[in-house]
Amino acid sequence: DRPHECPDCGKCFIQRSDLTIHQRVHTGERPYACPDCGRRFSVSSSLLTHQRTHAPGGEKPNRCPQPCVCGDCGKGFNVNSSLTKHRRVHTGEKLYRCPECGKSFSQSSNVTMH
């Protein structure tokens, strides 16, 4: 069961802390700043990954470049269709509706889980 539901998009989480982190997508909060360049991140693990770019060699190991980047939050995607789905988090667009109760969701998989 996923008792913690995001009031903005309907996504549900098992742990309250995961909901708190997720809500930063909607608020734009980025509490973790890189001490080298000042770039900010919503989760600490993203900061740690980013900090490797400042290390000698400056490369992210085992990462492919992500050509599709969200203009709102900077999240990268390998294909444009993934970026299009992600953008619904920012726009609030909910294309998928539960046929039983009428609740709307941004992704069809969320209707199925609901």
Short mmCIF file of C-alpha atoms in Angstrom, two decimals:
data_model
loop_
_atom_site.label_atom_id
_atom_site.label_comp_id
_atom_site.label_asym_id
_atom_site.label_seq_id
_atom_site.Cartn_x
_atom_site.Cartn_y
_atom_site.Cartn_z
CA ASP A 1 0.00 0.00 0.00
CA ARG A 2 1.19 3.56 -0.78
CA PRO A 3 -0.52 5.78 1.79
CA HIS A 4 1.33 9.04 1.07
CA GLU A 5 -0.23 10.80 -1.93
CA CYS A 6 1.08 13.95 -3.58
CA PRO A 7 -1.70 16.57 -3.54
CA ASP A 8 -0.33 18.13 -6.73
CA CYS A 9 -0.16 15.14 -9.09
CA GLY A 10 -1.63 12.11 -7.29
CA LYS A 11 1.59 10.08 -7.25
CA CYS A 12 1.71 7.83 -4.16
CA PHE A 13 4.61 6.75 -1.99
CA ILE A 14 5.26 4.14 0.67
CA GLN A 15 7.39 6.46 2.81
CA ARG A 16 6.55 10.02 3.78
CA SER A 17 10.16 11.06 3.17
CA ASP A 18 9.88 9.99 -0.48
CA LEU A 19 6.79 12.18 -0.86
CA THR A 20 8.67 15.11 0.68
CA ILE A 21 11.51 14.70 -1.82
CA HIS A 22 9.05 14.29 -4.71
CA GLN A 23 7.20 17.48 -3.81
CA ARG A 24 10.37 19.44 -4.62
CA VAL A 25 9.53 18.79 -8.29
CA HIS A 26 6.43 20.95 -7.82
CA THR A 27 7.93 23.59 -5.51
CA GLY A 28 11.24 23.93 -7.31
CA GLU A 29 13.10 23.65 -4.00
CA ARG A 30 16.76 22.70 -4.47
CA PRO A 31 18.39 22.64 -1.03
CA TYR A 32 21.69 21.01 -2.06
CA ALA A 33 24.29 23.36 -3.61
CA CYS A 34 27.57 22.40 -5.26
CA PRO A 35 30.40 24.11 -3.37
CA ASP A 36 32.45 24.34 -6.58
CA CYS A 37 30.00 25.96 -9.02
CA GLY A 38 26.85 26.77 -7.04
CA ARG A 39 24.53 24.57 -9.09
CA ARG A 40 21.62 23.43 -6.93
CA PHE A 41 19.87 20.04 -6.66
CA SER A 42 16.68 18.72 -5.13
CA VAL A 43 18.24 15.47 -3.86
CA SER A 44 21.64 14.93 -2.28
CA SER A 45 22.48 11.97 -4.53
CA SER A 46 22.22 14.22 -7.61
CA LEU A 47 24.68 16.64 -6.01
CA LEU A 48 27.12 13.80 -5.32
CA THR A 49 26.88 12.61 -8.94
CA HIS A 50 27.36 16.17 -10.19
CA GLN A 51 30.42 16.73 -7.99
CA ARG A 52 32.23 14.04 -9.97
CA THR A 53 32.23 16.43 -12.94
CA HIS A 54 34.64 18.64 -10.99
CA ALA A 55 37.03 15.74 -10.29
CA PRO A 56 40.11 15.15 -12.46
CA GLY A 57 38.89 13.90 -15.82
CA GLY A 58 35.52 15.53 -15.19
CA GLU A 59 33.40 12.62 -16.34
CA LYS A 60 30.38 10.85 -14.99
CA PRO A 61 31.25 7.16 -15.08
CA ASN A 62 28.78 4.84 -16.82
CA ARG A 63 26.48 7.69 -17.86
CA CYS A 64 25.30 8.39 -21.37
CA PRO A 65 24.65 11.99 -22.36
CA GLN A 66 21.01 12.99 -22.03
CA PRO A 67 20.02 15.22 -24.94
CA CYS A 68 16.48 16.05 -23.75
CA VAL A 69 16.55 18.37 -20.75
CA CYS A 70 13.58 19.79 -18.85
CA GLY A 71 13.70 23.58 -18.95
CA ASP A 72 11.91 23.82 -15.59
CA CYS A 73 14.04 21.58 -13.38
CA GLY A 74 17.06 20.50 -15.44
CA LYS A 75 16.28 16.79 -15.34
CA GLY A 76 17.67 14.97 -18.38
CA PHE A 77 16.16 12.23 -20.52
CA ASN A 78 17.49 10.05 -23.33
CA VAL A 79 14.32 10.28 -25.43
CA ASN A 80 11.90 13.13 -26.03
CA SER A 81 8.83 11.02 -25.15
CA SER A 82 10.16 10.62 -21.59
CA LEU A 83 10.65 14.38 -21.34
CA THR A 84 7.09 14.91 -22.61
CA LYS A 85 5.70 12.64 -19.86
CA HIS A 86 7.88 14.35 -17.25
CA ARG A 87 6.69 17.83 -18.27
CA ARG A 88 3.20 16.91 -17.02
CA VAL A 89 4.58 17.16 -13.48
CA HIS A 90 5.16 20.87 -14.06
CA THR A 91 2.09 21.62 -16.18
CA GLY A 92 -0.37 19.64 -14.04
CA GLU A 93 -1.76 18.02 -17.19
CA LYS A 94 -3.67 14.84 -16.33
CA LEU A 95 -4.73 12.91 -19.43
CA TYR A 96 -5.76 9.63 -17.81
CA ARG A 97 -8.99 9.23 -15.84
CA CYS A 98 -10.19 6.37 -13.63
CA PRO A 99 -13.40 5.03 -15.19
CA GLU A 100 -14.80 4.12 -11.77
CA CYS A 101 -14.26 7.25 -9.69
CA GLY A 102 -13.25 9.90 -12.21
CA LYS A 103 -9.91 10.80 -10.59
CA SER A 104 -7.35 12.00 -13.14
CA PHE A 105 -3.67 11.09 -13.42
CA SER A 106 -0.70 12.28 -15.46
CA GLN A 107 0.38 8.74 -16.42
CA SER A 108 -1.70 5.74 -17.44
CA SER A 109 0.27 3.47 -15.09
CA ASN A 110 -0.98 5.53 -12.14
CA VAL A 111 -4.60 4.79 -13.13
CA THR A 112 -3.77 1.08 -13.19
CA MET A 113 -2.13 1.23 -9.73
CA HIS A 114 -5.03 3.29 -8.38
#
